[in-house]
PDB file of C-alpha atoms in Angstrom:
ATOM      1  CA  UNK S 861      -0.292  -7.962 -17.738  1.00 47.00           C
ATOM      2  CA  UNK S 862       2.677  -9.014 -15.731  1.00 51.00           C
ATOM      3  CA  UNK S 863       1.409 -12.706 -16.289  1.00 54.00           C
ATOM      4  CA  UNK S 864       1.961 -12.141 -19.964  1.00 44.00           C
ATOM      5  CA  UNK S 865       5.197 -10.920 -19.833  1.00 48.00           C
ATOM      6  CA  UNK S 866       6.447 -13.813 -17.663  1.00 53.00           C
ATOM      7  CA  UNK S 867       5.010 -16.080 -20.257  1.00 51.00           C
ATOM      8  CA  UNK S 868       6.420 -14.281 -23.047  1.00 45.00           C
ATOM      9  CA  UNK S 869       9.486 -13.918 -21.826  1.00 53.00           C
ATOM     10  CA  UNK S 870       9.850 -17.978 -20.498  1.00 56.00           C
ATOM     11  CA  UNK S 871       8.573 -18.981 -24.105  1.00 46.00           C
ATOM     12  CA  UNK S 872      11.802 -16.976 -25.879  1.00 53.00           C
ATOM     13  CA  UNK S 873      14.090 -18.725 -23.031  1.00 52.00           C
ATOM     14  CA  UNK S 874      12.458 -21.740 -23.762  1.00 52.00           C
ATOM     15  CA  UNK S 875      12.987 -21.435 -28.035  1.00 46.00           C
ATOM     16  CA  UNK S 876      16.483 -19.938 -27.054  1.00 52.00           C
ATOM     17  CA  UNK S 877      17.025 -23.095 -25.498  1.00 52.00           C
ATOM     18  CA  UNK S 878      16.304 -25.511 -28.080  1.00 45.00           C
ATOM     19  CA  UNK S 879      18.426 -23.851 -30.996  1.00 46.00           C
ATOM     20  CA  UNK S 880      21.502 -23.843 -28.990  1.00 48.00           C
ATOM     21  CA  UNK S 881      21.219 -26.862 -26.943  1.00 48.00           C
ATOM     22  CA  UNK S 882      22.842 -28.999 -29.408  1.00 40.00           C
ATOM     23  CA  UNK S 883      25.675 -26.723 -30.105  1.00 49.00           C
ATOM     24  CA  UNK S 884      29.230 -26.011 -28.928  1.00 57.00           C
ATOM     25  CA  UNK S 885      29.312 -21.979 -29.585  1.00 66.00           C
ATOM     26  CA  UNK S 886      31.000 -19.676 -26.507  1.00 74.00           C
ATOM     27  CA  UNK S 887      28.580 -17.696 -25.465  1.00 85.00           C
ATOM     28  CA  UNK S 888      29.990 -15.790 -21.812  1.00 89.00           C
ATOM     29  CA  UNK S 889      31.076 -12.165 -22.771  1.00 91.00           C
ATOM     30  CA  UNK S 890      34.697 -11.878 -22.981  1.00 91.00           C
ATOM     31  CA  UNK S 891      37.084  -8.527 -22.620  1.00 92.00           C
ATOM     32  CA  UNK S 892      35.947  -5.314 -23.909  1.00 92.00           C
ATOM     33  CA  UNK S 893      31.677  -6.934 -23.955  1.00 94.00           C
ATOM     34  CA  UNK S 894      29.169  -4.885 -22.095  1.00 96.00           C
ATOM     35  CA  UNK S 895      25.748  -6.246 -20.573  1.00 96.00           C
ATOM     36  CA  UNK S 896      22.642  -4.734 -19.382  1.00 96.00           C
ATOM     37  CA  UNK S 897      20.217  -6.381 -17.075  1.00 95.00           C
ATOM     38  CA  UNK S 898      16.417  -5.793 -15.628  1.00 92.00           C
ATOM     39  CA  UNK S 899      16.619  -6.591 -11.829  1.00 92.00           C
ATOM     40  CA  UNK S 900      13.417  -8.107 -10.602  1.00 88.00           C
ATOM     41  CA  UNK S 901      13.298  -8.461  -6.916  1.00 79.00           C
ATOM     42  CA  UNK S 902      13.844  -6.462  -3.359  1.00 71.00           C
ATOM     43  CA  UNK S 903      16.605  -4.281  -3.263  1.00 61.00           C
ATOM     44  CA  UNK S 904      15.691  -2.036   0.032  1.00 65.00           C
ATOM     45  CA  UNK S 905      18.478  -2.771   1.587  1.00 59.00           C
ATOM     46  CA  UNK S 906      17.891   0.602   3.966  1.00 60.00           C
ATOM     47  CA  UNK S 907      14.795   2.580   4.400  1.00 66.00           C
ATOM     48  CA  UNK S 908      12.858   5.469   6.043  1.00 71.00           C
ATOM     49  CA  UNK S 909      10.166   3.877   8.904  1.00 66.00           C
ATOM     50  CA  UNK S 910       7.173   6.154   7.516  1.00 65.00           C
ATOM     51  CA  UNK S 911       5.843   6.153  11.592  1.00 66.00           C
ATOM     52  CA  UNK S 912       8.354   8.990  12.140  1.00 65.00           C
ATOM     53  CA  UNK S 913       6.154  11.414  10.556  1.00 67.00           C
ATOM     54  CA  UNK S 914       2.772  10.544  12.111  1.00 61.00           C
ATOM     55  CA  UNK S 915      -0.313  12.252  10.108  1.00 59.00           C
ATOM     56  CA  UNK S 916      -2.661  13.855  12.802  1.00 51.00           C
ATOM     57  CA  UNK S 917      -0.630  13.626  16.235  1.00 40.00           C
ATOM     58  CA  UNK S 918       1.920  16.702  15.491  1.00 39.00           C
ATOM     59  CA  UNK S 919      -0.773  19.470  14.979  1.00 42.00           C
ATOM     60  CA  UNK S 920      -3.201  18.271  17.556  1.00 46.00           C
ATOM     61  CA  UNK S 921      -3.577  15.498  19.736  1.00 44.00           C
ATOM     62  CA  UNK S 922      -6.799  15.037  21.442  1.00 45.00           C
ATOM     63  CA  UNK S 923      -8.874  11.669  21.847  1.00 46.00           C
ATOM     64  CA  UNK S 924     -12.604  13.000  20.700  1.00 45.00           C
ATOM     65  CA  UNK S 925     -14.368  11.462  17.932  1.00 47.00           C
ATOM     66  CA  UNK S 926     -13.858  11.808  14.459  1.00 45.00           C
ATOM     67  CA  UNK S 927     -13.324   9.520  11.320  1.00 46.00           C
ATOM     68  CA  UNK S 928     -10.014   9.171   9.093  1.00 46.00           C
ATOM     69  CA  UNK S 929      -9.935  10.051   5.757  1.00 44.00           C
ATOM     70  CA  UNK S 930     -10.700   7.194   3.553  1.00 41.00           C
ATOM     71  CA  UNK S 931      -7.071   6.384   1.796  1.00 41.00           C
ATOM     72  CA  UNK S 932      -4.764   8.492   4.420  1.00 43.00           C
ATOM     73  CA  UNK S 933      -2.000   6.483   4.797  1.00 47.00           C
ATOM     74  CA  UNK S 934       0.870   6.817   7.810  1.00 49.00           C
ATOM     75  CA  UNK S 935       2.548   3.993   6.475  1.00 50.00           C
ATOM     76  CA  UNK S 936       3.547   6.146   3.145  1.00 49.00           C
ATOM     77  CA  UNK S 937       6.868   4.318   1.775  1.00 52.00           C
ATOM     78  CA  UNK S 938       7.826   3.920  -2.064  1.00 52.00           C
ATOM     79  CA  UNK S 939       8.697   0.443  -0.769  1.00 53.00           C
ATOM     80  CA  UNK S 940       6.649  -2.063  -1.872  1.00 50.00           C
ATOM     81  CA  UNK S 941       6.199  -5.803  -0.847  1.00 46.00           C
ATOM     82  CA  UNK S 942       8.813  -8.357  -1.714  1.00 45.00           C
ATOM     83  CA  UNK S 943       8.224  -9.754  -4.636  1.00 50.00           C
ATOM     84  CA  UNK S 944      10.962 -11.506  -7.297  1.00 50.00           C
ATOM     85  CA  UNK S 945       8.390  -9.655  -9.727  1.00 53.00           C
ATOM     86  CA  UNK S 946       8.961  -6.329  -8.636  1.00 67.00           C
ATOM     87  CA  UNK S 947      11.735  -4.150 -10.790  1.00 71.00           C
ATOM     88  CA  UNK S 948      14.489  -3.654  -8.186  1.00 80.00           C
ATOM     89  CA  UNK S 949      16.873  -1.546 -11.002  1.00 88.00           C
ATOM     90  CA  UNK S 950      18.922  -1.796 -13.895  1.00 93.00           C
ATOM     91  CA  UNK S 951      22.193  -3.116 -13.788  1.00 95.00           C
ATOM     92  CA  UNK S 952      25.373  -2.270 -16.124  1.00 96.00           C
ATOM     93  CA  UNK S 953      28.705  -4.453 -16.209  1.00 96.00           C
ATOM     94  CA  UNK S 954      31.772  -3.511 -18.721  1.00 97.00           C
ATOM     95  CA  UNK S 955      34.446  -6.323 -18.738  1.00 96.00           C
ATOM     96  CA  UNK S 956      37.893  -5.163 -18.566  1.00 95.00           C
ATOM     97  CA  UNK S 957      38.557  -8.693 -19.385  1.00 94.00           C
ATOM     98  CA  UNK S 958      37.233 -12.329 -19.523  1.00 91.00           C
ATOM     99  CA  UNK S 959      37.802 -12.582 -15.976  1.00 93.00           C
ATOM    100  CA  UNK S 960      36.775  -8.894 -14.120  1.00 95.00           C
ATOM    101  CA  UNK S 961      34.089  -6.957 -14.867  1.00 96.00           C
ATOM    102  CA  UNK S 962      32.738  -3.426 -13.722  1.00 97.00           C
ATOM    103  CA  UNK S 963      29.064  -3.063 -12.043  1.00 97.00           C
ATOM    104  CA  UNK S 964      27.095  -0.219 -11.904  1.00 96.00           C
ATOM    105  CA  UNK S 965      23.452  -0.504 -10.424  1.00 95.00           C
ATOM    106  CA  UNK S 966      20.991   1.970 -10.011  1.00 92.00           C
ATOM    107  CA  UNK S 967      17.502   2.443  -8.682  1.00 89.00           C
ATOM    108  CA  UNK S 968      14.818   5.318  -8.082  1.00 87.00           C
ATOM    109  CA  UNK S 969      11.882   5.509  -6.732  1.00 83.00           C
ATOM    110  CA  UNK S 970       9.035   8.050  -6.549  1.00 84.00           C
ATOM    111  CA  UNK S 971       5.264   8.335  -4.941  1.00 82.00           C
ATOM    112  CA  UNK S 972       3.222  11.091  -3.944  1.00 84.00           C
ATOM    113  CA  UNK S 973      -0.363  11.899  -3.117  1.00 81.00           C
ATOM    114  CA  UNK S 974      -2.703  15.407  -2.783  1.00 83.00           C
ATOM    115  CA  UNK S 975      -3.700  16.489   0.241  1.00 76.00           C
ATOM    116  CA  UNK S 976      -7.133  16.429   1.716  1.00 75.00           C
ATOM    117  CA  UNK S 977      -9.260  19.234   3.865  1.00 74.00           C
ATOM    118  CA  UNK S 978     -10.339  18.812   6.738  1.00 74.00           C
ATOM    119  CA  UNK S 979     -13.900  18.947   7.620  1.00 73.00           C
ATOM    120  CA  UNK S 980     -15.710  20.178  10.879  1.00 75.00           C
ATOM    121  CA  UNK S 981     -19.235  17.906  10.644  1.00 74.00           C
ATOM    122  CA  UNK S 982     -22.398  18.671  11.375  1.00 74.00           C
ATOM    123  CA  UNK S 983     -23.716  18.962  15.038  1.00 72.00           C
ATOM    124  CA  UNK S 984     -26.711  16.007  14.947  1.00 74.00           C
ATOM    125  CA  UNK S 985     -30.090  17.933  14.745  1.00 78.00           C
ATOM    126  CA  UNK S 986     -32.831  18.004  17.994  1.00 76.00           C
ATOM    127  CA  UNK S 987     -36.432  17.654  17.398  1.00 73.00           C
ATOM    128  CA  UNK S 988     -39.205  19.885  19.327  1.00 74.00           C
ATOM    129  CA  UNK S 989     -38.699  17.458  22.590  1.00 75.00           C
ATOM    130  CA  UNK S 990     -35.503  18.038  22.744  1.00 74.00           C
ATOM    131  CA  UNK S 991     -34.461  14.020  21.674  1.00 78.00           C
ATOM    132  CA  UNK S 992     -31.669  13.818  19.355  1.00 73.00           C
ATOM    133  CA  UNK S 993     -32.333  13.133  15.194  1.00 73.00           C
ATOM    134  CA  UNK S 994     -30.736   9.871  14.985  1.00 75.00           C
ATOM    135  CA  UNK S 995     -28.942  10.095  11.662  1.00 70.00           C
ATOM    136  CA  UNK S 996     -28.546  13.663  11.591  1.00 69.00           C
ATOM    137  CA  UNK S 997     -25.413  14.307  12.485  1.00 73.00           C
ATOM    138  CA  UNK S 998     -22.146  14.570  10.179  1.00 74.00           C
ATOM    139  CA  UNK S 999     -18.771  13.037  11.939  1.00 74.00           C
ATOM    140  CA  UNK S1000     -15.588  15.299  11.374  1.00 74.00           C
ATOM    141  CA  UNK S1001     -13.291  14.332   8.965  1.00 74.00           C
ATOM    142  CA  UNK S1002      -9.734  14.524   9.849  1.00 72.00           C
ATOM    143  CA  UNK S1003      -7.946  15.862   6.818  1.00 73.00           C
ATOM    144  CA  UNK S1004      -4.577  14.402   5.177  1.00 73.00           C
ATOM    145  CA  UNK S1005      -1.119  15.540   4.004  1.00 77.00           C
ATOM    146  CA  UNK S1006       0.207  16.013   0.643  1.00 81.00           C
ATOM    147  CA  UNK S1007       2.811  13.354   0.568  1.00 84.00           C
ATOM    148  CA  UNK S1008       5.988  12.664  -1.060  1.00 86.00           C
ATOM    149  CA  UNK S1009       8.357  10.062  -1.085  1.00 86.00           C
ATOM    150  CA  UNK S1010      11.961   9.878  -3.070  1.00 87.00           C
ATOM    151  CA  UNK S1011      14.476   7.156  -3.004  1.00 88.00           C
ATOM    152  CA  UNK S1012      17.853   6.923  -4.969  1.00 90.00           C
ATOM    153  CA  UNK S1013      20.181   4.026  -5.042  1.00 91.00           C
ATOM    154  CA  UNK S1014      23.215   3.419  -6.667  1.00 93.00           C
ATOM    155  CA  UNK S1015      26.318   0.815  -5.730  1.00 94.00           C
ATOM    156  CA  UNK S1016      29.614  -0.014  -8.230  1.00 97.00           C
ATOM    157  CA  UNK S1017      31.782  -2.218  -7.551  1.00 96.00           C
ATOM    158  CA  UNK S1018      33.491  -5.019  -9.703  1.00 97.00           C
ATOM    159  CA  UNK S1019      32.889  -8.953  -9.932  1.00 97.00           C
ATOM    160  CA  UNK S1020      35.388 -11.689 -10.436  1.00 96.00           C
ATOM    161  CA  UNK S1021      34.083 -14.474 -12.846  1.00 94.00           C
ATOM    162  CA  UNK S1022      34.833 -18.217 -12.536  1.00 90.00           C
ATOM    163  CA  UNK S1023      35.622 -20.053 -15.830  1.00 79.00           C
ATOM    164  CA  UNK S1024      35.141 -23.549 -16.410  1.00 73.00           C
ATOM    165  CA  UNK S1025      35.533 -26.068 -18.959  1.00 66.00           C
ATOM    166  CA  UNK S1026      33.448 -25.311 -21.142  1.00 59.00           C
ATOM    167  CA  UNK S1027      33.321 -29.486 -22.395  1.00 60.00           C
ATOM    168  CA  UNK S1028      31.099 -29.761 -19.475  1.00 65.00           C
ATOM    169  CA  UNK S1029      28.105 -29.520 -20.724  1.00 69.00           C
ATOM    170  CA  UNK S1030      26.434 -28.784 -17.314  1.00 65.00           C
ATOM    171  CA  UNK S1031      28.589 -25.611 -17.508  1.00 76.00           C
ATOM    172  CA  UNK S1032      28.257 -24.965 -20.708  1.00 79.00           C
ATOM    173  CA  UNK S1033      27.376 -21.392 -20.838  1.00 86.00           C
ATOM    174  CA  UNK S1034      27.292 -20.659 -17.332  1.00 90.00           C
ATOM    175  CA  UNK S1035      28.463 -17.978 -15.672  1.00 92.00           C
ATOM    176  CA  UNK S1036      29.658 -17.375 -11.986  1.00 94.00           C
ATOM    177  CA  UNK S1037      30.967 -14.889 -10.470  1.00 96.00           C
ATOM    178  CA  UNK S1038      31.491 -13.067  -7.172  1.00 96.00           C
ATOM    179  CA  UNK S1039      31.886  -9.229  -6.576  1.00 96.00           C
ATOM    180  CA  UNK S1040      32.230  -6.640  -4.371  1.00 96.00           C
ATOM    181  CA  UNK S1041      29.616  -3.409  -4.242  1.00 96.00           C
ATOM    182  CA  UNK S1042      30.184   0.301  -2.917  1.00 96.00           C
ATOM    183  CA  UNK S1043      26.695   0.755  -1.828  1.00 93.00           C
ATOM    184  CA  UNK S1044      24.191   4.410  -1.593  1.00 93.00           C
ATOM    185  CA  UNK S1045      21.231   5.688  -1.165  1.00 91.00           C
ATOM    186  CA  UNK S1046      19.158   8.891  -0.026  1.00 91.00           C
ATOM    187  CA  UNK S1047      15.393   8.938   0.856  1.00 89.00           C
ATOM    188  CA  UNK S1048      13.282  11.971   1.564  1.00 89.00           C
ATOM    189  CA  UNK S1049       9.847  11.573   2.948  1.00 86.00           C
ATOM    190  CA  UNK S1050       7.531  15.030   3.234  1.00 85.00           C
ATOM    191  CA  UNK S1051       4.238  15.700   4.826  1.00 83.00           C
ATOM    192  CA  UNK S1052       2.427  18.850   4.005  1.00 81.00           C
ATOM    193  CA  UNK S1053      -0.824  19.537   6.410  1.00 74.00           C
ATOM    194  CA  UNK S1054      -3.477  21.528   4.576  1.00 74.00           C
ATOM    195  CA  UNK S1055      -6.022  21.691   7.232  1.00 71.00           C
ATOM    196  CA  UNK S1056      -6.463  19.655  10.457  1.00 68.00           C
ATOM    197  CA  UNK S1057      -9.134  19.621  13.158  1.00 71.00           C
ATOM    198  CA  UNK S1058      -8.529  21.420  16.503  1.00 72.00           C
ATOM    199  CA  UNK S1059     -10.598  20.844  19.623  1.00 69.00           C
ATOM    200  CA  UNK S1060     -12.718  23.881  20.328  1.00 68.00           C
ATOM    201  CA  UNK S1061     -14.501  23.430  23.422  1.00 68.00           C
ATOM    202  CA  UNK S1062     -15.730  20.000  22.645  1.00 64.00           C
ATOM    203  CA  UNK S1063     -17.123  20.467  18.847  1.00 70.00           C
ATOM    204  CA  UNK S1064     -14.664  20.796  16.201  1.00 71.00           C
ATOM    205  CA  UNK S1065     -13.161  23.864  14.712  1.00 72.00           C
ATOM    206  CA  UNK S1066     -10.578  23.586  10.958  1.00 74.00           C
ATOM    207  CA  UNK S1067      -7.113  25.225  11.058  1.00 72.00           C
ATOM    208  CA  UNK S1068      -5.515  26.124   7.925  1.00 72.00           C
ATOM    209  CA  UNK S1069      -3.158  28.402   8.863  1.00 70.00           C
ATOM    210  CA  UNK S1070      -0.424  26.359   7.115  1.00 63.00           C
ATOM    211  CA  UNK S1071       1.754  23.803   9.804  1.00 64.00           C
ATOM    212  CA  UNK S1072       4.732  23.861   7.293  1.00 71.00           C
ATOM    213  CA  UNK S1073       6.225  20.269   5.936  1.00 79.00           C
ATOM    214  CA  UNK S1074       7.442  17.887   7.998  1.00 80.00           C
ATOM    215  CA  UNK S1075      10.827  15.940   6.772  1.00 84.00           C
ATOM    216  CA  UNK S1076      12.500  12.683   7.416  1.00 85.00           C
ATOM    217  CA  UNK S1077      15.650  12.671   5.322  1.00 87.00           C
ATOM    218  CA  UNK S1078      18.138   9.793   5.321  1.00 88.00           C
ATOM    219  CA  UNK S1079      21.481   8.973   3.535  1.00 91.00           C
ATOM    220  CA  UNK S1080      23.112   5.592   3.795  1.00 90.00           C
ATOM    221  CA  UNK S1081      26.104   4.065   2.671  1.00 92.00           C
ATOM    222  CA  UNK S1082      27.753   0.173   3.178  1.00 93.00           C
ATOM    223  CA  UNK S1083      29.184  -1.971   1.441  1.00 94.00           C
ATOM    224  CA  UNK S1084      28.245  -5.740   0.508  1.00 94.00           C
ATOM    225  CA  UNK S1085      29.990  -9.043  -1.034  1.00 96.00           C
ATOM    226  CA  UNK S1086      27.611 -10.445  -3.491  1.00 96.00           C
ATOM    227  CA  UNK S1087      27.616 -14.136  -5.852  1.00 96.00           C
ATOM    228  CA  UNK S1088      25.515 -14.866  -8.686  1.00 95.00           C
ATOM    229  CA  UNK S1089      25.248 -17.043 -11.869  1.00 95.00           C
ATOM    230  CA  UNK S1090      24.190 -16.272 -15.377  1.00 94.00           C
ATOM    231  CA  UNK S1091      23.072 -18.327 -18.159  1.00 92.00           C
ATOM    232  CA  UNK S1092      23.517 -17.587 -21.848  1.00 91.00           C
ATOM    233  CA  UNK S1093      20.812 -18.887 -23.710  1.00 90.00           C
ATOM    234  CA  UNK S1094      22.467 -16.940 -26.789  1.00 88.00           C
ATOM    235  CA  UNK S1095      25.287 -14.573 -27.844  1.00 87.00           C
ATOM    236  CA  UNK S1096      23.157 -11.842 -26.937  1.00 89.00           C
ATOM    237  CA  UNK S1097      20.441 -12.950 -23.999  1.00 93.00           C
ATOM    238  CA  UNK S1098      20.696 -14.336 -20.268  1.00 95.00           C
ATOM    239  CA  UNK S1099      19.191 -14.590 -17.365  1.00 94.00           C
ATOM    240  CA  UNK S1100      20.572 -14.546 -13.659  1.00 94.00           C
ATOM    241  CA  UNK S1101      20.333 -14.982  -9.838  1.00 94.00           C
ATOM    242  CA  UNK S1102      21.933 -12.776  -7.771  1.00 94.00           C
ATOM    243  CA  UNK S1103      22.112 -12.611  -3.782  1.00 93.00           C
ATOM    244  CA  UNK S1104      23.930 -10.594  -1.313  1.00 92.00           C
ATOM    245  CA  UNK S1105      26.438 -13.102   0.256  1.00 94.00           C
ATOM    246  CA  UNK S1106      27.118 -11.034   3.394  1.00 94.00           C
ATOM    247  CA  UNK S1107      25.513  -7.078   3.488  1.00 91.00           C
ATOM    248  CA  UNK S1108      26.691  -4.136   5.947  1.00 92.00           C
ATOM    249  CA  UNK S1109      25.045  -0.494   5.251  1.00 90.00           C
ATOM    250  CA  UNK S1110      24.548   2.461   7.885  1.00 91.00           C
ATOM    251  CA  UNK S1111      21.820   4.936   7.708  1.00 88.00           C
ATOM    252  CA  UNK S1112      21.361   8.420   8.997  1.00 89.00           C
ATOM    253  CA  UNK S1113      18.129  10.291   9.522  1.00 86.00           C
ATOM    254  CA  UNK S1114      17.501  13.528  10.367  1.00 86.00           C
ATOM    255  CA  UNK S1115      13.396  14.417  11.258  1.00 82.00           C
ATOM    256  CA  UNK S1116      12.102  17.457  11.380  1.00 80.00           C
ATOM    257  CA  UNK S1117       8.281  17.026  12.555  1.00 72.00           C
ATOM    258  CA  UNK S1118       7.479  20.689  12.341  1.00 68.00           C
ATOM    259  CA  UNK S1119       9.474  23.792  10.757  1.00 61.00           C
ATOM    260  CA  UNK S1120      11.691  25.483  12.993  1.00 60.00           C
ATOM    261  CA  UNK S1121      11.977  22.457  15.348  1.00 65.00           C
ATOM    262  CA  UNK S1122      15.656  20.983  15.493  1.00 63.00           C
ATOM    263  CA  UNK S1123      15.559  17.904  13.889  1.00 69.00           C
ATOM    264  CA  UNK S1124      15.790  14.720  15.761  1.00 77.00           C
ATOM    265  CA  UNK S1125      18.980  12.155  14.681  1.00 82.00           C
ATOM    266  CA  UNK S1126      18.099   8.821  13.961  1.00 81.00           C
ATOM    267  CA  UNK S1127      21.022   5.928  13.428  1.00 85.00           C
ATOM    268  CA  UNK S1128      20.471   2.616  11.868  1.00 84.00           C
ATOM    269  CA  UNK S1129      23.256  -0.246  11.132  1.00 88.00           C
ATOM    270  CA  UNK S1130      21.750  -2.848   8.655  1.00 84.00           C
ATOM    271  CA  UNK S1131      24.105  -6.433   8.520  1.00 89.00           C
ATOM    272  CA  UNK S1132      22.508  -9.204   6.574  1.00 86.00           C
ATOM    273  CA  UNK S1133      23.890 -12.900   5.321  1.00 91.00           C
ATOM    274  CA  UNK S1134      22.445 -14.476   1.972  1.00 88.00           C
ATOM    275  CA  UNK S1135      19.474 -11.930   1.526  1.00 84.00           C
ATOM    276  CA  UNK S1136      18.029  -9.963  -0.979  1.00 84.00           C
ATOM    277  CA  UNK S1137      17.703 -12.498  -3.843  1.00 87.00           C
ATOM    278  CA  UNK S1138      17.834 -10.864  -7.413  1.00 90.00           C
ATOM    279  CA  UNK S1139      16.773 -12.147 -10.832  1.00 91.00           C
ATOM    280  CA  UNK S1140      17.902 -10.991 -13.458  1.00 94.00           C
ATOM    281  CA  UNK S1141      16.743 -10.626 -17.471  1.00 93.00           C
ATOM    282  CA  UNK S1142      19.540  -9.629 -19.309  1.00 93.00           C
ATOM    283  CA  UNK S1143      21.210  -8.254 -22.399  1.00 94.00           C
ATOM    284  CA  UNK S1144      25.053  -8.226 -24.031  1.00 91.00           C
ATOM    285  CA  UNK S1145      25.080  -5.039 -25.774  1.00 88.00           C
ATOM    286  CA  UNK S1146      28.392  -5.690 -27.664  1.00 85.00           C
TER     287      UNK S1146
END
């Protein structure tokens, strides 16, 4: 599906191209124009490490035998692998005039998944000698949290946009600019334990008597210098690159592994140079 939206969308850029290669007509948005774009890329500037909030090891910890639960996951994160497919936002700019313009960007992201039971097994089965069934025997299944996972991010800022002359037909139509951002974003990642095994004397006994939900919480804020270029294939439709020139954000965690536990402080500075490349698909509205 996401194959045939590329090729879509590089076919239009592609007719785009040929109507208004041979002409002269001003396409770069001017005072008082307003653009949207679709961000395609990785924007996780900051982000929780799900390993704070470890499945099994806060109820229980004990080293006998028993089998995960197909699918549990202790690497739960909205984050997803970089890709310069993957929808990073939506970005708004509002030009006060031909030269400055006003960016908003925003971003959210959610994922969840049930819970699962745990499950005691099945002691393996003797026959009349006394030898062990081989095959008899069910293995204990350790069960898994109900799992969330939100993440907001917004930055504004403002961009300052180089013209050229426009004769140059190399230019023609090209946009570049360089801005500053006010960067945010808060993440909440939740573990609920329905049931987990506890160690009774060597076999395997279920509690359910409800461990509460374990939070990681973190809010960030930075700041970043950012350059990019956009071309107009028409009055109405471009398409960008954007990258963070130079990046600074700090993060603050709070974790709370079990209710009524004081929460343990995490701090994280973030400083990156040219990272986090950005396309972008975009629209003048007016």
């Amino acid at each position: 599906m996401c194959r045939k939206i590329i090729s879509l969308i590089s076919l239009s850029l592609l007719l785009c191209t040929a109507v208004y290669s041979q002409g002269k007509m001003e396409l770069l948005p001017k005072k008082g124009n307003f653009t949207v774009a679709l961000v395609l890329g990785d924007n996780d500037v900051t982000d929780i490490d799900p390993a704070v909030l470890p499945n099994y090891s806060v109820y229980d910890n004990f080293n006998n035998y028993y089998v995960s639960r197909l699918g549990a996951d202790d690497n739960f994160s909205v984050k997803q692998p970089a890709s310069i497919t993957n929808m990073a936002g939506v970005s708004l700019n509002y030009f006060l005039s031909d030269k400055i313009s006003l960016n908003l960007f925003g971003s959210y992201g959610y994922k969840s998944t049930p819970g699962e039971e745990a499950y005691s097994g099945v002691l393996p089965m003797s026959d009349s000698k006394g030898n062990v069934i081989e095959g008899s025997e069910i293995p204990a299944i350790q069960g898994s949290p109900e799992t969330t996972n939100h993440k907001l991010y917004l930055s504004a800022g403002a961009d300052y946009h180089f013209k050229f002359d426009q004769d140059v037909k190399a230019l023609r139509n090209t946009d570049f600019y360089l801005g500053g951002r006010f960067n945010f974003m808060y993440e909440r990642l939740e573990k609920n334990q329905i049931s987990w095994l506890k160690d009774d004397k060597g076999d395997y006994s279920v509690n359910s008597e409800g461990g509460g939900v374990a939070t990681a919480e973190a809010i960030g804020f930075g700041g970043a210098l950012v350059g990019g270029v956009d071309y107009y294939f028409t009055q109405s439709l471009f398409i960008g690159l954007e990258v963070n020139v130079f990046n600074f954000m700090y993060q603050h965690t709070e974790i709370v592994k079990m209710p009524g536990v004081q929460g343990a402080d995490q701090k994280t500075t973030f400083m990156n140079a040219m990272s986090y490349p950005r396309l972008k698909i975009g629209f003048k509205i007016f």
